[in-house]
Every structure is written in structure tokens, then in C-alpha cells.
Amino acid sequence: MIRKSTKVTKSTVMPTTLILLSCLLLATLIAHEAESSSVCPDSCGSTNIQYPFGIGSEGCFRKGFEISCNNGVPMLASTTRPVPVNFLSIITAEARVMLPVAWQCYDSDNNIYALNDGDVHFNSEEVYRISNTHNQLIVIGCNTLGYTQSQRSEGNGYPYAYYTGCMSFCNNSHSAVDGACAGVGCCHVDIPPGLTNNNMAFEHYNHTTRVDYAPCDYAFLVDRNSYTFRTRDLKMDNNTMMPVWLDWAIRDNLTCAEAKKVQSYACVSANSECHDSSNGPGYVCNCTMGYQGNPYIIGGCTDINECQQKEYPCRGICRNTLGSYECKCRSGFHSPDPFNIPCNPNFPLAARIVTGAIGGLFIIAIVVFIILLGKEKRRMKEFFRKNGGPIIEKVNKIKLFKKEELERILKTSNRIGQGGFGEVYMGYIRDEIRPVAVKKPMIDVKLANQFANEVIIQSRVLHKNIVNLIGCCLEVDVPILVYEYVSNGSLDKILHDRNKMPLDLDLRLKIAAQSAKGLAYMHSEITTPILHGDVKPANILLDEDFMPKISDFGTSRMITIEEHYTSTIIGNWGYMDPEYVLTGLYTSKSDVYSFGVVLLELITRKKVLDPDINDLLGNSHDTYTKKKRVIELVDPEISAKGTIGSLHSLAEIIVQCLNLDADLRPEMADIAERLHYLLK
Ligand SMILES: *[C@@H]1O[C@H](CO)[C@@H](O)[C@H](O)[C@H]1NC(C)=O
Ligand SMILES: *[C@@H]1O[C@H](CO)[C@@H](O)[C@H](O)[C@H]1NC(C)=O
Ligand SMILES: *[C@@H]1O[C@H](CO)[C@@H](O)[C@H](O)[C@H]1NC(C)=O
Ligand SMILES: *[C@@H]1O[C@H](CO)[C@@H](O)[C@H](O)[C@H]1NC(C)=O
Ligand SMILES: *[C@@H]1O[C@H](CO)[C@@H](O)[C@H](O)[C@H]1NC(C)=O
């Protein structure tokens, strides 16, 4: 083909030739490549042969690593005598081969008649070093110095770089003993690293007297663990071979650091690494941790599935990862070191039972709490309904307080009053500036009804002389009432307190007139009149300006046709209308009678139980005598000259109010008007 192309014109010859040549070259390369990958046997007998070692054509092995296969026995190639290989490792970079024993035999005249220096040229490319760690040199003979000479070298005055050996001697034919290789018939010596060949030599000493029991000298390298001296070896077969460990490496004269930069770098697999050789120059390759295989071929190092291999411990759940593996306890278990220590449950059974029990109790407690809370809520709702909540709710004027809002006020330190009805506390609701009086009744069903009554009645009245009900709380057994706070206490207290404060007639008239106004309002100024039912000084409160405010509507009645007949006596003895006591019929005139008693108490400053007052009320004096008696009893503090007229008028009103015939008593509105007139 090439020749043919030369016949073409010169100008085209060169490029065409070049192209053809290139094609040829490429084809050869491809063919070679294909051949090497398909033809290279990967084993010989039972021995696995891996790159850089190889059998066959040139591409199958790296230079110096050729193996020949002889009837199923691998041999180091290119040796002068066959060198069998019985172990080959890519991982440890070692080979175990059989090397010949070197020998030298003497005749009875002390002449050397045959010898073998053992050299087999197994290491033409110097990829091997004789392992100094695994091997030793043995010399056998009865008058000899045997030594190995190794690694050709120049410049030191000798042909080799290493000379290592030992001397062996026998005093007579019985001197050597089995098992002892210590200079009698046999000697041994460690070897240095760096030995490259199996070349031995002997010093020639006089053997004349020893030829019969030790005709030859022997020297050989051998696996430290594989040879024990026997006296019969003084006459051993001169074809004997000994096992020897070789360290091999990529001997490019390069260290790892240098080798990585060149194309011939041998550690071609991913996840491989380079180690400088420990015996001789060069380097070896290894798969990195967690990978295994052949680092000298592309893709040779593969991940180790540690979970399937016993030498990677895991007492928990094993999970393989690239280059490594994870070992964890399954959830709910733990171990300080799951790789070596078995996993234990996080909570031992006992702990789980205890936790469960505690959790159970806790849940039961919560359920009970919720049930109780619901019960309490229902109770509060029930009270609310029972206490007239639905009706009271519609009354805009009354505020409905929550139980918690009032609980802050209901403390002993806030208590300002106490009596048969219950307790009264003073305090502030939320952030209000004006104080309130909170009336907390005793738990008594009868009284409870009274309080509800009071709420309903109070909700209908709004007058400056009637104490103002701000709101109530119905979420309790008996409703709690919240009133405006009236600072000066009751008229009863003002009149009869131990340190009697001076009260002039004008003030007394004002109190009388304003109280009358309040009552008159209740009797006649609202659509459904209300009877107070318990008019007495204790129920007339005075504010800071001594403005009276009627309070306590617990016994009040709304007047309807039949409702003012009461089966139980209400009100307070002394202030009570005698006619009502007789008939059981409570009317507005009953309030008027009581008010008359209040007026009497107001101007006399004597208690209703005072004998004088009692006498005045008890006996049915005629009007004139009664009035005269009233004037006599007037508090000296107000009976001055200028007041006599007013006192007479007051006495007149009182007597009219106290008339035993209810029909003859004036109306409350009338009394209010007359008192108002008197005040002017
Ligand atoms: C050395 O050999 C000679 C001759 O056989 C003998 O007489 C002598 O006792 C031997 N010496 C020792 C220490 O064995
Ligand atoms: C070797 O030893 C024998 C006996 O001891 C002696 O006769 C002979 O001359 C020696 N030979 C040499 C070469 O020295
Ligand atoms: C050792 O081998 C050689 C041939 O290489 C032979 O001539 C000689 O007799 C042998 N010697 C012994 C002691 O076996
Ligand atoms: C190694 O280096 C020596 C000198 O340093 C050289 O003679 C030898 O050829 C080199 N061998 C290789 C395989 O490069
Ligand atoms: C390569 O790895 C194997 C296994 O991990 C180890 O036994 C060997 O010593 C390593 N070789 C070198 C040269 O580090």
C-alpha cells in the first residue's frame, strides 16, 4: 500500500503517507489493546494473576512483572532457571518464590569439583527486593564462610553494595546437632534490605578431614519460619530450592510525590493511594480505606460492603456507605458504642411502666380537672339562671360581674360591715376610681331570694337618694351585689355613735327631706311602685355631703294587687307598722309609719328602744299629747328659740305618720314636700 502510494505525484505523497501511517499505527494499537484485554489470562493453576503482574503478551503486565505459566505453576519469567511462585499479593506487595540453594563441593584433596552460585537472574528489571523482614541467610558446612553478594554497584571498590554472611565450623563429625543453627555445621544471619539477587559465594578452607561427613558447603536465603537445620542437610541435594519472600514495588526511581506527576503513575484506580516502598526505591499502590481491589487498574478499587463482612463489627443496624459504613441503634435503643456494644432500649421495661403509670395518672388528673371545671361552670350557669340572670341580663343598667373580678375585693382587710344579712366589703373594680361596696350575703336560701329581689327592684330605680346598684355577680350560690360606696355610713351610726358628732337642725331636716324624697320616688314616681319594707336609720346611708341614700331592698315588694299580703313578718320591730302586724297587709303607709319612727329618732337622737320613745309609740295617746310629748323629747342640741316653729311642724308630721289608722297617715310625697318646705 505504501509503495503504491509513492507512485502518486510528489506533492500529495507526504500527507497521504502520514495519514496512512497514522491509521496503521492506530489500528495496531487498537488491536494490541483488544488483544491485551481479552487474551491476558488472569490465573495460572489456582493462582490469581493480577496486574501489574500478567501472563502472555507485553500489554498484559507492567515491565518487570511478567509471569510465565508452566503446567499450572506460575513462574517468574526470564530467569536462567525456573523460579516457581507460590504466593502473589497485590495488597501487601509481596511474592513468595522458590530460589535455588548455592553450593560448592570438595574432593578429598580439598579441590572444588562442582559449584553453583544460585544466581537465577530473576530480577532483571529490579522490581523485587529480597524481604529483609521475612527472610534470613543460612550457611551450612563444617569449615566454611558463606555469604551473599548483592546489588551490583560501582565506586565502593567492590562489585556489589552488600556482602552479608556467616561462618560455620565443626570440631568433629559429631559436633553439629539437629535444630541448632548457631555456627556449628550451620549458621544464620539477618539480611539488610535492598538485596536484589540470589548470588552466593564461599571462602575456601581446608576440607580434607571433613569430606566424608560434610563434602559441600551450602548457602541460601529462606523464609525465617520455613527452615530448621538437620545434620543430614550437610549432604543435601544440590537442586534444593528454598521459599523466599520478595518485596515488589513500582521501581521507577520515583517517590510517590514525583510519580503522581508522571504519565506512568501506577495507582490508576479511583480511591487508591500511593505509599513509598519500604524496601528499595519506588512506591506501591493501595486502595484507600473502605475500598478493596486492585489499585493498579482503572476502577480496580471498589467499595467494601462492610455490613456483610465479619471483620467490620456492628451490634446495631449497619448501613454501608461509599468508603465506610454507619452503625446505629434503631430508634428507641441506644449504646455508647453501637459498633462494639449491643444496643439497649432507651427505657427499660420498669422505666416504661413507671412512665406509663405517671402519664396515665397525669391524664386522669387532667380529665378529673376538666370534669370538675365543667361541673363548676355548669354550677355557675345554674346559679346564674336560678338568680334570675336571664332577666337581669336584659336590664342594661346592671353590670354583670365575673366571680373572679370580685374575688380580689372579698378579703378580710376590705371588710367594712357585717351583719345578719352577710358581709360588706369596700374596694375597687378593675381600674375604676370610685370605690364600690360589695355585699356578700350569707348562704341562706331565704336570704338568697331577698337578694335576687333586691337586684330586680334596684334595677328599676335610679334616684340620687337611693343607693345605686352598679351590678352583681350571679355565678355564685347567692348573688353578690355591687353598690356605689357611700362614705359616711348609716344614719343609725351617725345618730348613736359613741362620740356623737354635732348635727344641727338644718342638717337633720335635709336628711329627713331627702330620705322622704327617695321613698316618695319609690312609692309614686315609677310605673310599678316599690315598697321598701324595712325603713330604719340603719338603712339610710349618708355620703360625704350627708346626702341620704336609701339602701337595703332585700325586703322590698313591688306592689301588685295581691302581692302585698305577706305570710312572714318582714321589717324590724319598733319601726314596724302596728296595723301591718295585725292584718298582714303591707302598704305604702307601712313605710310611712316606719319613716315616722325614723324622723322621731332623728330629732330626739334617742334609739327606738329607749323607754321614752317606746312609751310614745306603744301607748295610744291622743294626737295632742303625742305631739307635746315629741316636743319634750327633742334633742336639746336643736331646741333653740329660733327652731321652735320648725320643730312643731316636724312633730306634727311625725304624729301624723305614726297614726295607728293607716288611712289617716299622709302620703310619702306629701311628707317629702312638707319637709322640703321646712328646710327652706
Ligand atoms: C575436638 O575433637 C577432637 C578430636 O576428635 C577431640 O579429641 C576433642 O575432645 C574435641 N573437643 C571438643 C571440645 O569437643
Ligand atoms: C589440609 O589438611 C591436611 C590435614 O590436616 C593436610 O595434610 C593438608 O596438607 C592440608 N592441605 C592444604 C592445602 O593446606
Ligand atoms: C551436584 O550436581 C552436579 C551437577 O550439577 C553433579 O555433578 C554432582 O555430583 C552433584 N553433587 C552432589 C553432592 O549431589
Ligand atoms: C534510576 O536512576 C538511576 C540513576 O539515578 C538510573 O541509572 C536508572 O536508569 C534509573 N532507573 C529507572 C528505571 O528509571
Ligand atoms: C494496603 O492496605 C492493606 C489493607 O488495608 C494493608 O494491610 C497494607 O499494609 C497496605 N499497604 C500499604 C503499603 O500501606
Short mmCIF file of C-alpha atoms in Angstrom, two decimals, residues 17 56 74 111 196 198 257 291 295 336 339-340 380 400 420-421 426 515 529 531 554 590 592 597 617 621 623 656:
data_model
loop_
_atom_site.label_atom_id
_atom_site.label_comp_id
_atom_site.label_asym_id
_atom_site.label_seq_id
_atom_site.Cartn_x
_atom_site.Cartn_y
_atom_site.Cartn_z
CA THR A 17 1.63 8.64 3.63
CA GLY A 56 1.21 -13.53 27.94
CA PRO A 74 3.34 -19.74 37.79
CA ASN A 111 39.65 -29.32 45.43
CA THR A 196 18.31 -7.70 44.67
CA ASN A 198 20.40 -14.63 44.91
CA ALA A 257 5.17 12.64 45.22
CA TYR A 291 -12.21 0.17 49.38
CA PRO A 295 -5.41 -0.12 42.69
CA PRO A 336 -22.37 4.11 73.96
CA PHE A 339 -20.04 -0.83 66.79
CA ASN A 340 -18.98 -2.99 69.70
CA MET A 380 -72.17 28.78 87.86
CA LEU A 400 -72.86 41.51 85.47
CA GLY A 420 -77.25 39.05 109.77
CA PHE A 421 -77.53 39.66 106.05
CA MET A 426 -65.14 48.07 100.10
CA SER A 515 -84.81 60.46 102.54
CA PRO A 529 -94.35 51.31 92.83
CA LEU A 531 -92.46 49.44 98.97
CA GLY A 554 -83.96 42.92 100.47
CA SER A 590 -96.50 50.96 106.41
CA VAL A 592 -94.74 55.92 106.14
CA VAL A 597 -90.22 56.49 113.65
CA LEU A 617 -95.07 54.57 120.28
CA HIS A 621 -102.15 58.81 123.33
CA THR A 623 -102.69 63.36 118.84
CA GLN A 656 -99.37 62.00 111.51
#
